[in-house]
CSV table of C-alpha atoms in Angstrom, one decimal:
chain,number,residue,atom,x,y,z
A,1,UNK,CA,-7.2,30.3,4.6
A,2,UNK,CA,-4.5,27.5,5.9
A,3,UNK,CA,-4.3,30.0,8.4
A,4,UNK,CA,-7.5,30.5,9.7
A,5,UNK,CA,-9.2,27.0,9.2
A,6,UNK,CA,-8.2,23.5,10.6
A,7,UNK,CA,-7.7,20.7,8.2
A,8,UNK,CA,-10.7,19.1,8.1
A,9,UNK,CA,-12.7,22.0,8.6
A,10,UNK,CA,-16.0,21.4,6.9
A,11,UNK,CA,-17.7,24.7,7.9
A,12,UNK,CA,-14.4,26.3,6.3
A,13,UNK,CA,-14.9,24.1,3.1
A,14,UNK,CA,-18.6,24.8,2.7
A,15,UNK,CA,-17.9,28.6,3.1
A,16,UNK,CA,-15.6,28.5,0.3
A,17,UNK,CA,-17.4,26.5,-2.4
A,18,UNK,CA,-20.0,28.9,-1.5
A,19,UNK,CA,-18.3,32.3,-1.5
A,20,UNK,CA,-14.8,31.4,-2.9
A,21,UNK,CA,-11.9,32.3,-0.6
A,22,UNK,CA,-12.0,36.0,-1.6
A,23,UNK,CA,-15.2,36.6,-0.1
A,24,UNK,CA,-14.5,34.4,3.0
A,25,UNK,CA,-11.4,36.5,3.8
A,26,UNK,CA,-12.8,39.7,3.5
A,27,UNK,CA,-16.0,38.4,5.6
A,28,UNK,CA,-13.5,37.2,8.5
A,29,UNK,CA,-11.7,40.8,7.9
A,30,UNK,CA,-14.5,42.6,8.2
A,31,UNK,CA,-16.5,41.1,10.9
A,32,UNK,CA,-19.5,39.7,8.8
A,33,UNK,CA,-20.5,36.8,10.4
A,34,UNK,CA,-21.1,34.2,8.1
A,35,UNK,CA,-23.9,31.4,8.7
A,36,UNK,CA,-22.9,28.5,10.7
A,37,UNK,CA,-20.3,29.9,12.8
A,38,UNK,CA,-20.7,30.7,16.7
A,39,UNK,CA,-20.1,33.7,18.3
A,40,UNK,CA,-16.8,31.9,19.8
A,41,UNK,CA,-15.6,30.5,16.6
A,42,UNK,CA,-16.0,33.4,14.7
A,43,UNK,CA,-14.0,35.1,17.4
A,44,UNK,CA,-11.3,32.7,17.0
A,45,UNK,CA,-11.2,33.0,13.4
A,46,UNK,CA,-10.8,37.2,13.6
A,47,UNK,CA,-7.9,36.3,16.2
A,48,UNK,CA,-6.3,33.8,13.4
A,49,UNK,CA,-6.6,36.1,10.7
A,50,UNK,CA,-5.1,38.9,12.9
A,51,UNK,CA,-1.7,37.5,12.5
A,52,UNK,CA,-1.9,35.8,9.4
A,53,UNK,CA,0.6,37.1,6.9
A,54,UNK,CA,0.3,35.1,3.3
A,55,UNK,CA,3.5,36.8,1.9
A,56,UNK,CA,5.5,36.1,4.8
A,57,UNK,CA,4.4,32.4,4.4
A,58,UNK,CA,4.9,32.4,0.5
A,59,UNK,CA,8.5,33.3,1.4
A,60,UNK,CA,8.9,30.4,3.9
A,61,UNK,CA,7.7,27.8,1.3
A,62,UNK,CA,9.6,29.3,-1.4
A,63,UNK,CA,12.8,29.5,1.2
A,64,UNK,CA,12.7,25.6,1.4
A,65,UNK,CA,12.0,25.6,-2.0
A,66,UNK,CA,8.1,24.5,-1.7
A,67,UNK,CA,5.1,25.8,-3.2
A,68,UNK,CA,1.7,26.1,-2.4
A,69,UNK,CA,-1.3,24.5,-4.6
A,70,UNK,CA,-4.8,24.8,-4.1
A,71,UNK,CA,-7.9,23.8,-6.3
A,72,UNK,CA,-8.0,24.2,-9.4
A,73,UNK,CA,-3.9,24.5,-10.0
A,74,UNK,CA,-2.6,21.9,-12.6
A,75,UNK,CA,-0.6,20.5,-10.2
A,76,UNK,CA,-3.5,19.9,-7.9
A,77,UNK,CA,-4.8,16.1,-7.7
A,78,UNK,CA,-8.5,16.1,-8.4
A,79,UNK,CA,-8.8,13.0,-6.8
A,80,UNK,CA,-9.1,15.1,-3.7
A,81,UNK,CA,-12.2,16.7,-4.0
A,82,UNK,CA,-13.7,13.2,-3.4
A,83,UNK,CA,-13.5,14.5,0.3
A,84,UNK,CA,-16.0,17.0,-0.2
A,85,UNK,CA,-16.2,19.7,2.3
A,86,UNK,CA,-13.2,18.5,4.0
A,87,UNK,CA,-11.1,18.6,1.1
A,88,UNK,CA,-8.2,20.8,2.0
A,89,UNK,CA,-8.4,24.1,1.4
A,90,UNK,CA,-4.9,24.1,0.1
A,91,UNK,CA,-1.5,22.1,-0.2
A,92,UNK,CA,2.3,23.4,1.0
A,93,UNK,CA,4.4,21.4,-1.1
A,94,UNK,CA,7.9,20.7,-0.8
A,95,UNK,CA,9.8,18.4,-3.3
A,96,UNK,CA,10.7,17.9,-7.1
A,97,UNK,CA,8.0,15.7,-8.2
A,98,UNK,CA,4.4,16.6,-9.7
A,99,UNK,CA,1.7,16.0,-6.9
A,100,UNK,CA,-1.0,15.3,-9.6
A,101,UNK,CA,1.0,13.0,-11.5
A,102,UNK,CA,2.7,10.8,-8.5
A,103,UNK,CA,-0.7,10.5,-7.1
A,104,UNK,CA,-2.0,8.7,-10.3
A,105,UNK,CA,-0.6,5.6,-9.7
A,106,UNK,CA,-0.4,5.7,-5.9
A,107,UNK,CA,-0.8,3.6,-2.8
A,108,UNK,CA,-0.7,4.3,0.8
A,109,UNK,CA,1.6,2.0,3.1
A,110,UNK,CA,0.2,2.4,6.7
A,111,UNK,CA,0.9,0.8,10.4
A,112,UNK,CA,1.8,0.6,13.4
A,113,UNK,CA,4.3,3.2,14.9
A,114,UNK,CA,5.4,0.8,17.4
A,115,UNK,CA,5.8,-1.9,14.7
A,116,UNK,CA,7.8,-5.3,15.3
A,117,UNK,CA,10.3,-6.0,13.2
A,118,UNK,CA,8.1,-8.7,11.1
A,119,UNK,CA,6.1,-5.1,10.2
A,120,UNK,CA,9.3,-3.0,9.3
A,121,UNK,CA,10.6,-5.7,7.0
A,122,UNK,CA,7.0,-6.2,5.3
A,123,UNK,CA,6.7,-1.9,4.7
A,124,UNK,CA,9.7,-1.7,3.5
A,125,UNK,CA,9.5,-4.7,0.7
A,126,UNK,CA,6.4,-4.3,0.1
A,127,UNK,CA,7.1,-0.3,-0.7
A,128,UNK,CA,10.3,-1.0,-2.8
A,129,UNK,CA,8.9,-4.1,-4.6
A,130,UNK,CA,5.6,-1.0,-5.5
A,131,UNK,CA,8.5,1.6,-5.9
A,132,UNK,CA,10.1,-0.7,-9.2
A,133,UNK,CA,6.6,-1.4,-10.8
A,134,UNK,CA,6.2,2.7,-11.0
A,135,UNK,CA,4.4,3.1,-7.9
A,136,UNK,CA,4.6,5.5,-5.6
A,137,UNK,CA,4.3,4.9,-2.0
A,138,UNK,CA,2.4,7.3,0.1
A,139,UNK,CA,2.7,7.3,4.4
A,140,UNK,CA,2.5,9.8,7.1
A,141,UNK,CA,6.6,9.6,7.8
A,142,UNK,CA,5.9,8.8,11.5
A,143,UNK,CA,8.0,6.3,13.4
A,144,UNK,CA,7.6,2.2,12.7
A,145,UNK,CA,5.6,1.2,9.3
A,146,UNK,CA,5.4,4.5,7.8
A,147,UNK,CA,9.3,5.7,7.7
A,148,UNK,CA,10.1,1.6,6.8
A,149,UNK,CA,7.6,2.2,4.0
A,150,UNK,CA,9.6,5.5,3.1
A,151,UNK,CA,13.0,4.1,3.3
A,152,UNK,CA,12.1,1.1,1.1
A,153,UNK,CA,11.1,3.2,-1.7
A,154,UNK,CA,14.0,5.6,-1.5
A,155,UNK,CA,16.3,2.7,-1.8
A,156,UNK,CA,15.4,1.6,-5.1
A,157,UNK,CA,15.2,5.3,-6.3
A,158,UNK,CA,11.5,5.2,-6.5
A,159,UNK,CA,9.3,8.5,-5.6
A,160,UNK,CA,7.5,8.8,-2.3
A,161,UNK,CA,4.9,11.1,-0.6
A,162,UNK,CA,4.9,12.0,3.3
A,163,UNK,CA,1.9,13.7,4.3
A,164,UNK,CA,2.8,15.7,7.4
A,165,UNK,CA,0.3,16.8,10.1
A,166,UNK,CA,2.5,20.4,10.9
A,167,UNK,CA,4.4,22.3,8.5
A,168,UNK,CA,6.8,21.2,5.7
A,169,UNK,CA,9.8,23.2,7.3
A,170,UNK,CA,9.0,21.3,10.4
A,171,UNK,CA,11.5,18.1,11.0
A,172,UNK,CA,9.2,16.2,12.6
A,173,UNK,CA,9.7,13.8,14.4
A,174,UNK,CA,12.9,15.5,15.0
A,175,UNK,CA,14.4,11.5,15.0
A,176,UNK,CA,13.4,11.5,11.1
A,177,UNK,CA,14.8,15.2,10.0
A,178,UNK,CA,17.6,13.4,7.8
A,179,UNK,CA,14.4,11.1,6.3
A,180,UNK,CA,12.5,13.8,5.4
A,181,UNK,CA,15.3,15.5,3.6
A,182,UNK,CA,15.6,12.2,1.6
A,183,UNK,CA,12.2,12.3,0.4
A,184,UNK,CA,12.2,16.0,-0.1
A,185,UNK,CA,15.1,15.3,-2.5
A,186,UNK,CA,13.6,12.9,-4.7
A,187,UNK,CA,9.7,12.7,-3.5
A,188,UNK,CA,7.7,15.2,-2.0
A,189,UNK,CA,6.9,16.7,1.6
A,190,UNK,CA,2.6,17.5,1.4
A,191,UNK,CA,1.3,19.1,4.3
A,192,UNK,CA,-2.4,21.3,4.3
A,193,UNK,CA,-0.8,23.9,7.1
A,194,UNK,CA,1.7,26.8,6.7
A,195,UNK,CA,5.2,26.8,7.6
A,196,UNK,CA,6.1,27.0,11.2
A,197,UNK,CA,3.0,24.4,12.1
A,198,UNK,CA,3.6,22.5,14.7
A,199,UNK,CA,1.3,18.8,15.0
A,200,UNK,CA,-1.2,17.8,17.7
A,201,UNK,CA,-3.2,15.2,18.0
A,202,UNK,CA,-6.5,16.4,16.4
A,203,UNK,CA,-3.8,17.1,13.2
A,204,UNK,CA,-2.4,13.7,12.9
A,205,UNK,CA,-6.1,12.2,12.6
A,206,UNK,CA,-7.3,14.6,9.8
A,207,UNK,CA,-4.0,14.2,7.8
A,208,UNK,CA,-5.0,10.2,7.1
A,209,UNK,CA,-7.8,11.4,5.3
A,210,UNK,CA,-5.2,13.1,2.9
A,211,UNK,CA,-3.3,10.3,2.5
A,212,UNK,CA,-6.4,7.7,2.2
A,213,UNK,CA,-8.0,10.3,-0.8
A,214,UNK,CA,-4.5,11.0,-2.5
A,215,UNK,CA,-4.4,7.4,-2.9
A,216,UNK,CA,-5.8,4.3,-4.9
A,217,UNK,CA,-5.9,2.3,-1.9
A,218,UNK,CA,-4.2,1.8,1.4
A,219,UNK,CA,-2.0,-1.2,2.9
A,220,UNK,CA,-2.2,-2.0,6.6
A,221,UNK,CA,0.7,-3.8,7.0
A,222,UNK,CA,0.4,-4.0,11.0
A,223,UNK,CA,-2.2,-2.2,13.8
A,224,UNK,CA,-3.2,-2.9,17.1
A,225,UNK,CA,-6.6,-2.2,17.6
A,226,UNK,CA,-6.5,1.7,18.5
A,227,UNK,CA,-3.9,2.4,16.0
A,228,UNK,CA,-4.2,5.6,13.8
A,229,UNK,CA,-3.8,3.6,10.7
A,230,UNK,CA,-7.1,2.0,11.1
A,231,UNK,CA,-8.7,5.9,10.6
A,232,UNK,CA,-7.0,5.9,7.4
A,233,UNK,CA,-8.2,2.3,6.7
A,234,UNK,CA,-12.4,3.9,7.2
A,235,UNK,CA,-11.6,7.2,5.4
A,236,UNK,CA,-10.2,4.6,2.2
A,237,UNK,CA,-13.1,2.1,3.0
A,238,UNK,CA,-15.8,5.5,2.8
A,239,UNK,CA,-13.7,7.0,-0.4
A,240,UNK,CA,-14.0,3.7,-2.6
A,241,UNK,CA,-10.5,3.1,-2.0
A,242,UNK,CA,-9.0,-0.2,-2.1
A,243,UNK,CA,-8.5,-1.4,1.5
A,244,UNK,CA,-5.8,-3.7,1.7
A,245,UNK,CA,-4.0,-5.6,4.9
A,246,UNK,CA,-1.6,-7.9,5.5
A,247,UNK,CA,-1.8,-10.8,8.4
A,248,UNK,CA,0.4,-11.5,10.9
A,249,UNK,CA,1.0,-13.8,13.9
A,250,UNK,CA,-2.4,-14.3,15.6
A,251,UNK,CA,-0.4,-14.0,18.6
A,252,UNK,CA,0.5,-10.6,18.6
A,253,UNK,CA,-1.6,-7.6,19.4
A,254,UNK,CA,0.1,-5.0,17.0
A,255,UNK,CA,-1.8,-7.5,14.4
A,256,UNK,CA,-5.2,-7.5,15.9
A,257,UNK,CA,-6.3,-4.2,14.0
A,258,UNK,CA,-5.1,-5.7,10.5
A,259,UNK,CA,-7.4,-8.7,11.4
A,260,UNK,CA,-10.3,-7.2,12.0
A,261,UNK,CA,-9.9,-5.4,9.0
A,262,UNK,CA,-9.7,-8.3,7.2
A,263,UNK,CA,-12.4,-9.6,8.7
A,264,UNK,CA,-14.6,-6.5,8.0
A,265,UNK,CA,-13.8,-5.1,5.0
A,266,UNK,CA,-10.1,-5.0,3.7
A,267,UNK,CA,-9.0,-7.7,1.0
A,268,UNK,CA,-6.1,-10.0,2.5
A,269,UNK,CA,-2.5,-9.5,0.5
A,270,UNK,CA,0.5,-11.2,1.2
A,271,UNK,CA,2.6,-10.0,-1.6
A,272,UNK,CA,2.7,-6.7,-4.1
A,273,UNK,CA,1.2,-8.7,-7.0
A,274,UNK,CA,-2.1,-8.9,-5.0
A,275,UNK,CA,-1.7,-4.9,-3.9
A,276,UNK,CA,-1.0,-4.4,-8.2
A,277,UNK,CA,-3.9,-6.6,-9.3
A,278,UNK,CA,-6.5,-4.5,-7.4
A,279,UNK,CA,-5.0,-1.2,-7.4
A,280,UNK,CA,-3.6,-1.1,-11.0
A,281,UNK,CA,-5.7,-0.4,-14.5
A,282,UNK,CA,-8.2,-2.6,-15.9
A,283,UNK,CA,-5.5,-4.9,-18.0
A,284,UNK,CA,-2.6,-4.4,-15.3
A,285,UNK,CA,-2.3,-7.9,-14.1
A,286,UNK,CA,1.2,-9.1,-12.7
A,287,UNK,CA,3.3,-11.5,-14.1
A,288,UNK,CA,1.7,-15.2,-13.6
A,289,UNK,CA,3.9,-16.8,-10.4
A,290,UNK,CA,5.7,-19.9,-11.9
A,291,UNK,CA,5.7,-22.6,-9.4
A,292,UNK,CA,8.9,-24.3,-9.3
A,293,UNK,CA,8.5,-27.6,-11.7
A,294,UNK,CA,10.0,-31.1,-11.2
A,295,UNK,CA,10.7,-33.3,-14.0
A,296,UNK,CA,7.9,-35.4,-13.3
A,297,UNK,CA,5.5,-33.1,-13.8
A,298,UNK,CA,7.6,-32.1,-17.4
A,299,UNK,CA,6.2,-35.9,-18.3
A,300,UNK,CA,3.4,-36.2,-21.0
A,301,UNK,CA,1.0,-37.6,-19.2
A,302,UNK,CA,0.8,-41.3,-21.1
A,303,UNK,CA,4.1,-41.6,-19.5
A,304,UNK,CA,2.9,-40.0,-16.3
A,305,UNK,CA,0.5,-42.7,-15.8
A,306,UNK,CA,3.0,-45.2,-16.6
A,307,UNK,CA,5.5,-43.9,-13.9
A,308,UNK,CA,2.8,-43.7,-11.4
A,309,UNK,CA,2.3,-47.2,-12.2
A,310,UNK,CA,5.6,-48.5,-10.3
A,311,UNK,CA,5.7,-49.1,-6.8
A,312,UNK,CA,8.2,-47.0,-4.6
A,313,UNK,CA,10.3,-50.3,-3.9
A,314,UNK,CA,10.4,-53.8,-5.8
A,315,UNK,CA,9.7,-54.1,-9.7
A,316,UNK,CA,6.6,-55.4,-11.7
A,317,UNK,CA,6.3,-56.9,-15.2
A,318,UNK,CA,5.0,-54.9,-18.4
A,319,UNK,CA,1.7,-57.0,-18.1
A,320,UNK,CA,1.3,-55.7,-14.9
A,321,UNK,CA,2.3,-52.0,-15.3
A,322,UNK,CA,0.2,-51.7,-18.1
A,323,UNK,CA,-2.9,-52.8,-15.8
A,324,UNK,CA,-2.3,-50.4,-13.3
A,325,UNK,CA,-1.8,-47.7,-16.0
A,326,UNK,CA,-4.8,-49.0,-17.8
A,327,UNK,CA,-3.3,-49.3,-21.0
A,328,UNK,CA,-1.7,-51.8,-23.5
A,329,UNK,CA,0.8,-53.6,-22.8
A,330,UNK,CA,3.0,-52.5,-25.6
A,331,UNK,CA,1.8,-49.2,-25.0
A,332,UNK,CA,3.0,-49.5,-21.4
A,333,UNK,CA,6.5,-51.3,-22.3
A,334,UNK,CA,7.2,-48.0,-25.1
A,335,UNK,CA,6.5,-45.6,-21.8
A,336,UNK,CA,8.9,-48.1,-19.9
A,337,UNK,CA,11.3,-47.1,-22.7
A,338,UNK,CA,11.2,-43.5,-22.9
A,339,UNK,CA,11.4,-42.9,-19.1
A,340,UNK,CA,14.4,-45.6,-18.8
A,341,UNK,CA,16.3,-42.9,-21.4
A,342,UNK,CA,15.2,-40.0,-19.2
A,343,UNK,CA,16.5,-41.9,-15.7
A,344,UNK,CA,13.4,-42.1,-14.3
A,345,UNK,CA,12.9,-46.0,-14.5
A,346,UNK,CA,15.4,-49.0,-14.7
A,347,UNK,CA,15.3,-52.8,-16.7
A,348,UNK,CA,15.7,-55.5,-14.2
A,349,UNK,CA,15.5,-58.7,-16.3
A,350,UNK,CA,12.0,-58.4,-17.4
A,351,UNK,CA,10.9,-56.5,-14.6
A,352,UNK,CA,10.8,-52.9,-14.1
A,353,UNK,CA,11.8,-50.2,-11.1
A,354,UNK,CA,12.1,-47.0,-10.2
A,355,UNK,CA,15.7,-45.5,-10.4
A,356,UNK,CA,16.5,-44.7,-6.9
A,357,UNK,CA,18.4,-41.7,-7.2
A,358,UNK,CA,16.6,-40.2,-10.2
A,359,UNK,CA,12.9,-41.7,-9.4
A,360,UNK,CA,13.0,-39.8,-5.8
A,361,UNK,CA,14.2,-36.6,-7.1
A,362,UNK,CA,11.6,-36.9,-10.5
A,363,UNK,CA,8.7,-37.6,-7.6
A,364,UNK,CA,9.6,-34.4,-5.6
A,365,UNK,CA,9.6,-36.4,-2.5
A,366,UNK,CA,10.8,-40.0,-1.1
A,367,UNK,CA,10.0,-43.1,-2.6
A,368,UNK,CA,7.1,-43.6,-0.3
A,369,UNK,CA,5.2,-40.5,-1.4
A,370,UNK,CA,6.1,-41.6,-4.9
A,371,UNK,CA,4.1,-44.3,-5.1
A,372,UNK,CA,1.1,-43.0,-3.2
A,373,UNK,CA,-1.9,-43.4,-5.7
């Protein structure tokens, strides 16, 4: 069937949840026109099956070391048949891993092939940060975002899945042979046609909606308006997928399709947290960001008040501290005390002032913004 039918093929896929493959085949052998199909394409499809040969393809795959899957294998994600008659027929796999099971927790790391250097850096954390949280990172290994997104996760050891639009024996691009063998190595090489296929453009389209279904939702870390990665965006948006995308400068036109996602429909990240806390299980948060404290704000907030009291430059008496704090006086002068042991304040007489040193490093800022209540 990977031989006779086009990935995408929903007359194909109807056919089969119909008949089953069995009854398709011998149908196409036979000459039995099935409904739907022209006299043309029906032609076409006697010619493919002319010189298809499944056990000289079974050897290919197995000569890599692949396999083939198809529905209703255990190794076959389910999530899949959300595609419906487009699902694909079947699966050439080539790598270690468990299709099914990297698949679970999942997300697809799309862009620009012509990406700027801004969008190579951003795939590639953004896949190894996913990579060490157990995720695995799924792209279309073509030039720009997708192999950054590939190499990222390979550097921390993590698992990654490059759905190819020819077959799995097929370096291509022939610039990322040596890439492909990495992920084959420790991820996995997923491609709906036999060994020996070569790409073409109608190919590369219907292989996004494979990546966007394998997947719990897809990043668009950088596309220009036209850019394939925005067909994987729709086929996520249609699928209930999370649709993710990162900004970039307004400036530049290889962001222009990310923005308009944003605008439209995708949510805007900026860092894997956000991609984890909508992709992962209900409960799955990330770890709360600590902003970075200054002592100040360590400060029990009687004494807070106290210290916000003081004016950047000059001192004051107790009396008038404590009206400025609104509180007592001897309230005011035991503050005074505490936050002279802590550096924060010094005695002057019977006046009061900030420490210079300490007081502008406790206020985060200079003495100016220190005192500006």
């Amino acid at each position: 069937m990977t031989r006779l039918a086009e990935p995408g093929d929903e007359l194909m896929g109807r056919w089969l949840a119909e008949l089953g493959p069995e009854e398709v085949w011998r149908a196409v052998r036979a000459d039995d026109r099935l409904p739907g199909a022209s006299r043309d394409r029906w032609a076409g499809l006697r010619l493919r099956a002319r010189r298809a040969d499944p056990s000289r393809d079974l050897a290919a795959i197995a000569a890599v070391g692949g396999r083939f899957l198809c529905p209703g294998d255990r190794e076959w994600p389910s999530q899949l048949d959300d595609l419906g008659p487009a699902r694909p027929v079947g699966l050439w796999v080539r790598g270690p891993c468990s299709l099914r099971f990297v698949a679970l927790r999942s997300v697809a790391v799309v862009g620009s092939r012509a990406c700027t250097d801004y969008g190579a850096h951003v795939a590639a954390e953004f896949a190894g940060a996913l990579a060490e949280r157990g995720w695995a990172v799924v792209s279309g290994a073509a030039y720009g975002v997708d192999g950054a997104a590939h190499r990222g996760a390979l550097a921390v050891g993590g698992p990654t899945v490059a759905v190819l639009a020819c077959g799995v024996d097929v370096g291509y691009p022939a610039a990322h042979r040596e890439l492909l063998d990495r992920i084959a190595g420790g991820g996995l090489l997923v491609a709906e046609l036999p060994p020996g296929e070569h790409p073409t453009r109608a190919r590369f389209v219907q292989r996004n909606r494979v990546i966007a279904a394998l997947t719990r939702g897809t990043v668009v870390v950088e596309a220009a308006r036209r850019s394939g990665s925005l067909v994987t965006a729709r086929h996520a948006s249609r699928l209930g997928r999370h649709l993710m995308a990162v900004p970039g400068p307004v400036t530049s036109s290889l962001s222009a399709g990310a923005h308009r996602l944003i605008r439209e429909a995708a949510v805007l990240v900026s860092d894997v947290a956000e991609i984890i806390e909508l992709v992962g299980d209900m409960g799955e948060l990330p770890p709360e960001e600590a902003s970075p404290a200054v002592p100040r704000e360590l400060l029990a907030p009687e004494a807070g008040q106290v210290l916000e009291a003081l004016p950047a430059w000059g001192a004051l008496g107790a009396e008038e501290i404590a009206r400025r704090a609104c509180t007592g006086e001897a309230a005011a002068l035991a503050r005074l005390r505490e936050l002279s042991c802590l550096g924060f304040v010094e005695r002057v007489g019977e006046r009061w002032q900030l420490s210079c040193p300490t007081g502008r490093h406790a206020g985060g800022g200079d003495q100016a913004g220190s005192a500006g209540v």
